[in-house]
Coordinates of C-alpha atoms and ligand atoms in Angstrom, one line a residue:
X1 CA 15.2 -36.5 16.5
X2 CA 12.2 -38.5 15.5
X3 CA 8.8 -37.0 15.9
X4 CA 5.5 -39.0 16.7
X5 CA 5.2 -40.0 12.8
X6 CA 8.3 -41.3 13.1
X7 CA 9.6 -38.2 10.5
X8 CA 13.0 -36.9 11.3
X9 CA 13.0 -33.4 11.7
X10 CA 16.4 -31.3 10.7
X11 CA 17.6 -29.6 13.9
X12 CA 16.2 -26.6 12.7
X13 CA 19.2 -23.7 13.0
X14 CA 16.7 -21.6 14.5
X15 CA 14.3 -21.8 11.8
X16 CA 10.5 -23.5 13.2
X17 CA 10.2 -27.0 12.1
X18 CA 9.0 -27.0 8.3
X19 CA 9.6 -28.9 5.0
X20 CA 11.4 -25.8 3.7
X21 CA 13.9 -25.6 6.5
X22 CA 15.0 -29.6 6.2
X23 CA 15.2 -29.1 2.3
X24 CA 16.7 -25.5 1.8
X25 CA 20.4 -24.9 1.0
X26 CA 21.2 -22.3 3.3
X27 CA 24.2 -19.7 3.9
X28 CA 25.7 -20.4 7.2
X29 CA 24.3 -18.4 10.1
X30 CA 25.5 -14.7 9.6
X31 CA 27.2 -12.6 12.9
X32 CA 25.3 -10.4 15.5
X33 CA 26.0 -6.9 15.1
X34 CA 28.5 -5.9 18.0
X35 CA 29.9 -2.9 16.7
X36 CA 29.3 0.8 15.3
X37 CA 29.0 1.2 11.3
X38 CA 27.6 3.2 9.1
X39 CA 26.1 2.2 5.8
X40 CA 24.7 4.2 2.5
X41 CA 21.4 2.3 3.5
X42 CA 20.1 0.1 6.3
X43 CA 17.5 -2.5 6.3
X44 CA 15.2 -3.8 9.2
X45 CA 13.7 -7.0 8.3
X46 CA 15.6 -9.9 6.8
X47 CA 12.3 -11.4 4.6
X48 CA 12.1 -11.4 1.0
X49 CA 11.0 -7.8 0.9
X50 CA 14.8 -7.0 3.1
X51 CA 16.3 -9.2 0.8
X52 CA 15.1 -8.0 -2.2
X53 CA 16.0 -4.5 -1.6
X54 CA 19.2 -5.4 -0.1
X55 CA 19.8 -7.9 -3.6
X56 CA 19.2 -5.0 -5.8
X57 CA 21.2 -1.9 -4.0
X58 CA 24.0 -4.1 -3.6
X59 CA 23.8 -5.1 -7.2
X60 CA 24.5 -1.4 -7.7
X61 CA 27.1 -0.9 -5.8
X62 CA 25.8 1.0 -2.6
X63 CA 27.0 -0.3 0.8
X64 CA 24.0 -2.3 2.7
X65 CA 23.3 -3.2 5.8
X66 CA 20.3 -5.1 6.6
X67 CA 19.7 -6.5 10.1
X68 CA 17.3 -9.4 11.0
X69 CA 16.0 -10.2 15.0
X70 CA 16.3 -14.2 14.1
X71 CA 17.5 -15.6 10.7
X72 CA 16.8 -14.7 7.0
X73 CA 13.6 -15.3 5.7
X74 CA 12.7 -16.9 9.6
X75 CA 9.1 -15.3 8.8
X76 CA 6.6 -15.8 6.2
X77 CA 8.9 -15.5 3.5
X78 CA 10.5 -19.4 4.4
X79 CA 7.2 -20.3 5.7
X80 CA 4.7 -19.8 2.5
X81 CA 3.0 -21.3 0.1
X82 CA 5.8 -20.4 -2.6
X83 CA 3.0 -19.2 -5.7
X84 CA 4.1 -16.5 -7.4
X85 CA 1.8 -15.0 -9.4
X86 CA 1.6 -11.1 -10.9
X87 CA -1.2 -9.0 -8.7
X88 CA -1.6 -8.1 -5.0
X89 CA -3.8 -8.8 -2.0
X90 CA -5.7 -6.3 -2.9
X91 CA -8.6 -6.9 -5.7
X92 CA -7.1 -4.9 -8.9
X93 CA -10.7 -4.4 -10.0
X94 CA -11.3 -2.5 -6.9
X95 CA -8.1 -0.2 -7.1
X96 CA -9.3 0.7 -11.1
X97 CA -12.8 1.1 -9.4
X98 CA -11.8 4.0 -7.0
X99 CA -8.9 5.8 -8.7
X100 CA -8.7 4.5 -12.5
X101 CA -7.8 2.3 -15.2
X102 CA -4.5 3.9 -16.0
X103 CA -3.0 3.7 -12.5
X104 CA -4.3 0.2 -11.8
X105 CA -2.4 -0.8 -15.5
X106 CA 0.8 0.3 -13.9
X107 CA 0.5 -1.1 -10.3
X108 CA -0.5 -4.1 -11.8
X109 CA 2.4 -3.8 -14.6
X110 CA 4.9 -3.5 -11.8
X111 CA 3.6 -6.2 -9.7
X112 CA 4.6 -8.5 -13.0
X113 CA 7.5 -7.1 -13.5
X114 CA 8.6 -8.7 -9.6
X115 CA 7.0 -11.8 -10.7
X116 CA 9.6 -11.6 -14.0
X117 CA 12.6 -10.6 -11.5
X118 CA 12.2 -14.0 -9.5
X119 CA 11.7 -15.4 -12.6
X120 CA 15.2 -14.1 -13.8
X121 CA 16.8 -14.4 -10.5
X122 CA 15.8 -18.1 -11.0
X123 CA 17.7 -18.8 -14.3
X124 CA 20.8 -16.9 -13.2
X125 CA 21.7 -18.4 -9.7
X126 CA 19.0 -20.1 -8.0
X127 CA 17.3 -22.6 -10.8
X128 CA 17.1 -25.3 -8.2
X129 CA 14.4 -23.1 -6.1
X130 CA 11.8 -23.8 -9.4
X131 CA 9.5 -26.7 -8.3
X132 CA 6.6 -26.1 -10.5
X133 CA 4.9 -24.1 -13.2
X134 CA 1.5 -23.1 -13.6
X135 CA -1.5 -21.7 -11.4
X136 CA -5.1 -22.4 -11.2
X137 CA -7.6 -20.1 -9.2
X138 CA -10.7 -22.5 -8.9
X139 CA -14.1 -21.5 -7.5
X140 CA -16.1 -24.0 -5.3
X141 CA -19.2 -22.5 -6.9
X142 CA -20.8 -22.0 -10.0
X143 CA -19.1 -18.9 -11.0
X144 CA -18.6 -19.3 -14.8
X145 CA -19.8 -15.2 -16.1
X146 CA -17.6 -13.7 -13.2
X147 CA -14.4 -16.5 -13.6
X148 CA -14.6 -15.7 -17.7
X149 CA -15.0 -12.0 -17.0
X150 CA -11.6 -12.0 -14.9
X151 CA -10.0 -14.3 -17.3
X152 CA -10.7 -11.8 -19.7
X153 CA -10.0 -8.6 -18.7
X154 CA -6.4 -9.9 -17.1
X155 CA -5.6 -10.8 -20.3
X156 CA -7.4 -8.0 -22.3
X157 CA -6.5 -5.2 -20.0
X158 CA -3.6 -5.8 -17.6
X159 CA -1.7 -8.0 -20.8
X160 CA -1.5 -11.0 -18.4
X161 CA -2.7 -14.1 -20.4
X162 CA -4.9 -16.3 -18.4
X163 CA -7.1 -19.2 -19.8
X164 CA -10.4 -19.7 -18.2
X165 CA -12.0 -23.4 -17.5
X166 CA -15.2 -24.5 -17.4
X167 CA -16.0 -27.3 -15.2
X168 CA -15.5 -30.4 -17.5
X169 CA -12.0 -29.1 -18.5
X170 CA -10.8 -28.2 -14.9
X171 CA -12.8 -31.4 -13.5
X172 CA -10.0 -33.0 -16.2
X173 CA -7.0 -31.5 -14.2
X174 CA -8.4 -31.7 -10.4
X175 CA -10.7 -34.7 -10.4
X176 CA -12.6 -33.3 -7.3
X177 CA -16.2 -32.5 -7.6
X178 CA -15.8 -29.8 -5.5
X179 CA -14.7 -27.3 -8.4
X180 CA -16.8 -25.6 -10.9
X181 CA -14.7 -23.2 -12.4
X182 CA -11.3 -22.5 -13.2
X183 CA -8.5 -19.4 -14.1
X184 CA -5.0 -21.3 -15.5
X185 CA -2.3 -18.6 -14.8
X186 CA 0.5 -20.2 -17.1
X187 CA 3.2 -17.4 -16.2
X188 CA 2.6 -18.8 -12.7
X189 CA 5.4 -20.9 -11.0
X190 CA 6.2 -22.7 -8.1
X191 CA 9.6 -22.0 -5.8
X192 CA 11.3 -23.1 -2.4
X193 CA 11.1 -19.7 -1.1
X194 CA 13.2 -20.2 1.7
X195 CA 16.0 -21.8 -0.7
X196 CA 15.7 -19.0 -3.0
X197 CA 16.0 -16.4 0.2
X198 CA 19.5 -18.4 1.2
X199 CA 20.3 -17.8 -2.9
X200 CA 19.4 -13.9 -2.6
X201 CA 21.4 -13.5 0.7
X202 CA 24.0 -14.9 -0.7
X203 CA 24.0 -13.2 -3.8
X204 CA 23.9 -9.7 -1.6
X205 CA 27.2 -11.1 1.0
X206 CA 29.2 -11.9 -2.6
X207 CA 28.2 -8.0 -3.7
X208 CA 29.7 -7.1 0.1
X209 CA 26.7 -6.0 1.5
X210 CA 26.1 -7.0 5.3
X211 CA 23.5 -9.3 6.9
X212 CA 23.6 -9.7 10.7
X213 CA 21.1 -12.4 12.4
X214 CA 20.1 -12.6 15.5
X215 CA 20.2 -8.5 15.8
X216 CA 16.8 -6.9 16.7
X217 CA 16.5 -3.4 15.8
X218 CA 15.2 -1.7 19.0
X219 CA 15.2 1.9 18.7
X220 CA 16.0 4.1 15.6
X221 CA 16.6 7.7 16.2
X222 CA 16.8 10.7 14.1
X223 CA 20.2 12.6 13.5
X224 CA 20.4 15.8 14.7
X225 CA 20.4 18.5 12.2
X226 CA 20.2 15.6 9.7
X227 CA 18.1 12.7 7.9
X228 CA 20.4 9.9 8.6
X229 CA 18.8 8.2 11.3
X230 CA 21.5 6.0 14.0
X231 CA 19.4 2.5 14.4
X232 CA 20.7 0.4 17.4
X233 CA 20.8 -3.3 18.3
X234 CA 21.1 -4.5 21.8
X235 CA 25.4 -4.7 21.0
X236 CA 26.0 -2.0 18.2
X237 CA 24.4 0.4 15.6
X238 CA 24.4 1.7 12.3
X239 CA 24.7 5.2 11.1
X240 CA 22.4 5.6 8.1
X241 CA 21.3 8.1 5.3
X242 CA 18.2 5.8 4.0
X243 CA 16.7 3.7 6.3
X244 CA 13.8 1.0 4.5
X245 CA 11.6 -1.0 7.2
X246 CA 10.5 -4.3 6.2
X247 CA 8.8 -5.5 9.6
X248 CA 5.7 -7.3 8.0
X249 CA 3.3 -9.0 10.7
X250 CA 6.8 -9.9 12.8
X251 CA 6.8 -5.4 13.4
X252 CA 8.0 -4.9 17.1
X253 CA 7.0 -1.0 17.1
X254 CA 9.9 0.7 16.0
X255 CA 8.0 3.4 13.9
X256 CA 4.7 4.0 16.1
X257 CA 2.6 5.1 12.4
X258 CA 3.7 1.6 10.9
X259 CA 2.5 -0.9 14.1
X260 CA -0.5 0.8 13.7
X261 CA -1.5 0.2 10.2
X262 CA 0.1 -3.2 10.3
X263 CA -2.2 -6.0 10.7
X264 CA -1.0 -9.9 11.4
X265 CA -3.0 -12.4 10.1
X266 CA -2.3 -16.0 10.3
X267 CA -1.9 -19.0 7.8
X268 CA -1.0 -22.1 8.6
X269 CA 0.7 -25.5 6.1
X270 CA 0.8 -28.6 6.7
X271 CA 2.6 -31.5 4.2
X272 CA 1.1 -35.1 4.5
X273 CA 4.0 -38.2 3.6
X274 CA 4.1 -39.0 -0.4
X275 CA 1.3 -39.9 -2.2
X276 CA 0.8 -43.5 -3.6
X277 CA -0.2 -43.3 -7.6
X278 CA -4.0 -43.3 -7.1
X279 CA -3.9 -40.3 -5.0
X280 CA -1.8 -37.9 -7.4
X281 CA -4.0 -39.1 -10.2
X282 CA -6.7 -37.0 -8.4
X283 CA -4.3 -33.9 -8.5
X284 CA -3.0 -35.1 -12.1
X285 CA -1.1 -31.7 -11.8
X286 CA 2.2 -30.2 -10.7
X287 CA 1.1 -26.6 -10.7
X288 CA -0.1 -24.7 -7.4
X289 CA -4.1 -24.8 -6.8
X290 CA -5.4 -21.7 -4.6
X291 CA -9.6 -21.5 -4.1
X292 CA -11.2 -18.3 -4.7
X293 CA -12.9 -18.8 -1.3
X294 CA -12.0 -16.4 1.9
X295 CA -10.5 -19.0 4.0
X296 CA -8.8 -19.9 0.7
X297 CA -7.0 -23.3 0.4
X298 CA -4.3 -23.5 -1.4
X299 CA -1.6 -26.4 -2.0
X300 CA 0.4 -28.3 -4.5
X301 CA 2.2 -31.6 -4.8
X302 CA 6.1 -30.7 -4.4
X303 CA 9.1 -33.3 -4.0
X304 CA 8.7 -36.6 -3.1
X305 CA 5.3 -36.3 -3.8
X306 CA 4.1 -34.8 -0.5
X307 CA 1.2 -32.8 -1.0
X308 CA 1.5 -29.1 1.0
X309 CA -1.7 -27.6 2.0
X310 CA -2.2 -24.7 2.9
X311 CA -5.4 -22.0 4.4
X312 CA -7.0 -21.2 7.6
X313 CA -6.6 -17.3 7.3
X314 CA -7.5 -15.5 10.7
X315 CA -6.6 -12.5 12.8
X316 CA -5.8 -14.8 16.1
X317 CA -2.0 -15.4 15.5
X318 CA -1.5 -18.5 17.6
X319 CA -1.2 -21.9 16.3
X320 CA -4.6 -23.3 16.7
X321 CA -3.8 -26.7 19.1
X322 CA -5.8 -28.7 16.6
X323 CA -4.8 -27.4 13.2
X324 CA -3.7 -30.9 12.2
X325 CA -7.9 -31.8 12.6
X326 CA -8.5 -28.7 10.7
X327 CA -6.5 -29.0 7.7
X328 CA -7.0 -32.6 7.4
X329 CA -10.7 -31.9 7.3
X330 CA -10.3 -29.1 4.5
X331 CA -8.4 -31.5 2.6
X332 CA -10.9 -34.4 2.6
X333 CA -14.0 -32.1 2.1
X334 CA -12.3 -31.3 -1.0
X335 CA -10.4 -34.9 -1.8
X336 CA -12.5 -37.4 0.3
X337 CA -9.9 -40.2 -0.2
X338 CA -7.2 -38.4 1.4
X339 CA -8.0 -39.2 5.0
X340 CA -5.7 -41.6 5.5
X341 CA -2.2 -39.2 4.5
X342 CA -0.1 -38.6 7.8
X343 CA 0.7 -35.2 8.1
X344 CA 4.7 -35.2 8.6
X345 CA 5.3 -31.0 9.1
X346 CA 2.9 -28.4 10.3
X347 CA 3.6 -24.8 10.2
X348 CA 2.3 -21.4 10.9
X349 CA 3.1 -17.9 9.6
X350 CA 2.3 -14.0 9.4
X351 CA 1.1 -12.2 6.8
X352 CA 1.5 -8.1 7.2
X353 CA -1.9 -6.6 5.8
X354 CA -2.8 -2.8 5.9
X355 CA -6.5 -2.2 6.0
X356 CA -6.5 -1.4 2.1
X357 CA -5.4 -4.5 1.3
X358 CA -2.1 -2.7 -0.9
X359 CA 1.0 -2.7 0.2
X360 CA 2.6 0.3 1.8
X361 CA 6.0 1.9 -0.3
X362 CA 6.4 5.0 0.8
X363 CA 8.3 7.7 1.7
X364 CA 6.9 8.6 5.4
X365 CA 9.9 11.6 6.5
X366 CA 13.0 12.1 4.7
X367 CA 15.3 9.2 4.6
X368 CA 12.6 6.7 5.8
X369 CA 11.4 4.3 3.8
X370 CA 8.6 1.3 4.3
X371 CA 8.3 -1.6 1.7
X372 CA 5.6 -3.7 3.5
X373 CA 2.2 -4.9 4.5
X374 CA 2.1 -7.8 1.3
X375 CA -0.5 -9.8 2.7
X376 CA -0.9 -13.2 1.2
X377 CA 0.5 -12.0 -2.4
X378 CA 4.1 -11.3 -1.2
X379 CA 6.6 -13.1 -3.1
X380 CA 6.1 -11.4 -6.4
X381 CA 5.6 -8.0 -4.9
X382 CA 8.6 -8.6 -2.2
X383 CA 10.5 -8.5 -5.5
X384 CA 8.7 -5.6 -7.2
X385 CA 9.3 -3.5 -4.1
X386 CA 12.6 -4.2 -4.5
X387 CA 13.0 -2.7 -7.6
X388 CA 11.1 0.2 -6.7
X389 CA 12.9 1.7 -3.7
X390 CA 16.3 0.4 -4.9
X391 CA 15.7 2.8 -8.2
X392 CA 14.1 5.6 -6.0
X393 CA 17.4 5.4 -3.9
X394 CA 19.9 5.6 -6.2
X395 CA 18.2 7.1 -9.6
X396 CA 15.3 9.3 -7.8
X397 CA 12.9 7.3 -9.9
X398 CA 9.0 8.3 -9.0
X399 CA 7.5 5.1 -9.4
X400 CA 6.8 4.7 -6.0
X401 CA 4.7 7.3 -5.5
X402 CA 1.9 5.3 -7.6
X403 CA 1.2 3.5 -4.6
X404 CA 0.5 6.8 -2.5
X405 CA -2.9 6.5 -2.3
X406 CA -2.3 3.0 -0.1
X407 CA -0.5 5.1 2.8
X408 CA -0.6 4.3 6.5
X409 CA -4.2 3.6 7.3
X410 CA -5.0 3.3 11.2
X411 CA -5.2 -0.9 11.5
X412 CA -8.1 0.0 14.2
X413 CA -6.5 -1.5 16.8
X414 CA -8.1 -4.4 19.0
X415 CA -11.6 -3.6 17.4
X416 CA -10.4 -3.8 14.0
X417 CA -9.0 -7.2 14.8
X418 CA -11.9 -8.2 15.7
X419 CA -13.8 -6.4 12.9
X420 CA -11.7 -8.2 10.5
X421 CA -12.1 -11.8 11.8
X422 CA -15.8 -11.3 11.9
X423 CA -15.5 -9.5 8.0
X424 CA -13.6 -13.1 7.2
X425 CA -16.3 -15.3 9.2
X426 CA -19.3 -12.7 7.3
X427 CA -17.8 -13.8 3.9
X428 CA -16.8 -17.2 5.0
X429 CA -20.3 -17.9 5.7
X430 CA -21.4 -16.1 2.5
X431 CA -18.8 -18.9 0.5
X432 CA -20.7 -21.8 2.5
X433 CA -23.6 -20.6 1.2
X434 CA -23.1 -20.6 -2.0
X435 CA -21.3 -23.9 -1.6
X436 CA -24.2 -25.7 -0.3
X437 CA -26.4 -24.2 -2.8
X438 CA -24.5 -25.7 -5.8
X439 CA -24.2 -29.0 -4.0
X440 CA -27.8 -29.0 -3.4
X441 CA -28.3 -28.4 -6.9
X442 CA -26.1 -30.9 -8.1
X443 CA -28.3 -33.3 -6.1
X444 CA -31.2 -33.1 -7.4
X445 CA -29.4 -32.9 -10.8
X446 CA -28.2 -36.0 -9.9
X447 CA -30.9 -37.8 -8.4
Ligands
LIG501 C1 1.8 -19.6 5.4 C2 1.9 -18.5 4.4 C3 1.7 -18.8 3.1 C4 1.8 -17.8 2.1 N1 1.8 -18.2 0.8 C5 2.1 -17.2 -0.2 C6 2.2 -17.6 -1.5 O1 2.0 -18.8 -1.9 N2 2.5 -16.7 -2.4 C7 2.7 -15.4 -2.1 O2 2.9 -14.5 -3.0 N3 2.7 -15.0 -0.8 C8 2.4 -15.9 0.2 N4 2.4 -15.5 1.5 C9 2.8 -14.2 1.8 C10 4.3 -13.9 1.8 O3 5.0 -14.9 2.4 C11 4.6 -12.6 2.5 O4 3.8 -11.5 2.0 C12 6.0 -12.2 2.3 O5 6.9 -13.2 2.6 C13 6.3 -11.0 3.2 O6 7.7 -10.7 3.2 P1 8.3 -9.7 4.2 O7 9.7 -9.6 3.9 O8 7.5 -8.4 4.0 O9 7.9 -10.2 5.6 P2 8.5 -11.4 6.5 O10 9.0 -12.5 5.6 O11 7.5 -11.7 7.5 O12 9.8 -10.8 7.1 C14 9.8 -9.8 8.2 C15 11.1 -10.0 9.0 O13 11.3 -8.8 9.8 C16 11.9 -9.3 10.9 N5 11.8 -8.2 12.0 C17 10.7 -7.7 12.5 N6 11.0 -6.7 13.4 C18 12.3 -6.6 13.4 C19 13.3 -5.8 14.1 N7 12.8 -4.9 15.0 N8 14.6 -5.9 13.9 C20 15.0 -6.8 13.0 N9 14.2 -7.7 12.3 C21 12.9 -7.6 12.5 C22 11.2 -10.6 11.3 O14 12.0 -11.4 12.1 C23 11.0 -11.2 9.9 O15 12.0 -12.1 9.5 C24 2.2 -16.5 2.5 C25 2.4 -16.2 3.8 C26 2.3 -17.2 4.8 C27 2.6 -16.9 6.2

């Protein structure tokens, strides 16, 4: 059916109206749990973090069931910006601060190692889910002694080799006069991450584990005399000895200690029509582009040559009714001769964060297990956590436990929303400072 722009928009199958869910190769639509089963291990939450879980334990052999309330990957994990990068939400610097060098090289270690398992995953059965390689991390200030510093110690320290820019050579790349300085992440890359969901799911159906859509998990009791917990859908149940929840920012308030740790936080993408040649010789780059600001834009050209952009971070987790305005503003105050693009999709989506920032993998009673909270850095550590509980399951490997000092903080409830949103506007304002300052400068530089 056409829409105002005149853009056809795929009947959706469920899935909101984005580029990702006209373009993805999907598996068909997967049955409703209607009956009583039991499983080795059951999974609420079919996002990348289900997924990856569910990819890995059935690569091993152990019986899977993973139930989703819509589709696969119907949150943010078909709805984001597709960057993966090694590192967290969280600052690094500030984990080393407050508990140490040596655990902060291993969370950081593992967080690559789920940047190199999508990577993999890639080459063996999902290659066309690549769009791009390549990250830059730009600042919209003068910020060359703390850009080099990172640059530095990522490479020196964390054995992540990164390539800082100073202005004249990012100013090359992203002819915008807007940056100052630049990080280039070559192990960075691009995907379709709603495509390389489908390829995951149907990588874990071939292995004969069990996806059910459209199956809400609405109550999950305990066993008597037991740790196998008995999870039940409005028409059946599954019988359980590990049970991993991977609710995100879409948690209903099955496990009372998760809802209240878990925090929502919007984003929201648009994607304008293609470009015409002058245009993407402003961006005269295929890799993804993130600001180190706090609303943080973030956006690359992908097929076609659209241009998905990306930002707008805030607590209220509506659409806002004139995000089109919004992010057509952030792009021209950044590329002034973009005004005239038509924006053909627009999108929103929910990002789980815990107040630390980390995510949460733990171990909260016997048997329950919860690989979440991801916050905007969720596609490589989706697949990290994958790899983390899938060896805890099966091998009783302990590498979980390095994240135990990221457990299930109180999210603060209504007030903490609100103290976060004003924490975001607090450093918002901070980044519009410093903004204005270096124009200013540069204005009477240039005068
Ligand atoms: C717009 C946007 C841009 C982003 N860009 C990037 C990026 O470029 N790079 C990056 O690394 N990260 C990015 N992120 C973050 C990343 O997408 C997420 O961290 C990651 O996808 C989280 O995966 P998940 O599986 O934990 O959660 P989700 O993908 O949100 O999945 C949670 C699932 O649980 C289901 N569910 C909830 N309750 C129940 C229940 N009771 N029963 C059954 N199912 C249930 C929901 O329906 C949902 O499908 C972005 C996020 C957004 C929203």
């Amino acid at each position: 059916m056409p829409n105002v722009s005149g853009v056809r928009h795929a009947e959706t199958n469920m899935y909101p109206a984005t580029w990702y869910a006209e373009t993805a190769q999907t598996v068909p639509v997967q049955p409703r749990l209607e009956s009583d089963i039991s499983a080795e291990v059951g999974i609420i939450g079919g996002g990348l973090a289900g997924l990856q879980i569910a990819w890995q334990l059935s690569q091993r052999g152990i019986s899977v069931t993973l139930l989703e309330s819509q589709r696969i990957a119907w949150g943010a994990s078909g709805r984001n910006g597709g960057f993966v990068t090694p590192g967290f939400a969280g600052d690094i610097d500030e984990v080393e601060a407050r508990y140490g060098q040596a655990l902060a090289k291993r969370l950081y270690q593992y967080s690559k190692e789920g940047a190199e398992t999508i990577r993999s995953h890639l080459h063996a059965f999902a290659s066309d889910c690549l769009m791009g390689e390549g990250k830059y991390s730009v600042s919209r200030y003068p910020a060359s002694k703390a850009m080099r510093k990172s640059a530095e110690r990522l490479t020196r320290d964390f054995n992540d080799p990164v390539e800082y820019l100073d202005t004249s050579q990012l100013r090359s790349k992203i002819h915008t006069d807007r940056y100052f300085d630049g990080i280039f992440k070559p192990n960075g890359f691009q995907i379709h991450p709603l495509g390389y969901a489908h390829a995951l799911a149907s990588q874990i159906l071939d292995a004969g584990g069990q996806i059910y859509e459209q199956s809400q998990a609405l109550a999950c009791l305990t066993v008597a005399g037991s740790s196998r917990r008995l999870v039940q859908t409005q028409s059946g149940s599954v019988k359980v000895n590990h049970l991993v929840l991977c609710t995100s920012g879409y948690d209903t308030g099955l496990y009372r200690p998760l809802s209240r740790a878990i925090l929502p936080v919007a984003t929201h993408v648009v994607v304008t029509e293609a470009l015409n040649q002058d245009l993407l010789d402003i961006i005269a780059t295929r890799a993804g582009i993130a600001d180190t600001g706090n609303a943080c834009d973030y956006y690359r050209l992908i097929d076609d040559n659209r241009l998905l952009w990306g930002g707008k971070i805030t607590t209220a987790t509506t659409q806002p009714k004139n995000l089109d305005a919004q992010m057509m503003a952030a792009m021209m105050d950044v590329f002034p001769t973009f005004g005239s693009l038509r924006l053909d999709y627009r999108w929103s989506g929910l990002m789980g964060y815990c107040r630390h920032r980390m995510p949460l993998i733990l171990q909260p009673e016997k048997g329950l297990w919860v690989a979440t909270a991801f916050g905007g850095h969720g596609l490589n550590t989706t697949a990290m956590a994958g790899n983390l509980i899938a060896t805890a399951i099966t091998e009783d490997d302990r590498r979980w436990q390095d994240f135990a000092n990221f457990g299930l903080l109180w999210n603060g409830g209504v007030l903490g929303q609100v103290a976060v949103q004003g924490s975001y506007w607090w450093m918002q304002a901070k980044d519009q400072l410093l903004e204005t300052k270096a124009r200013r400068s540069l204005a009477s530089t240039t005068v």
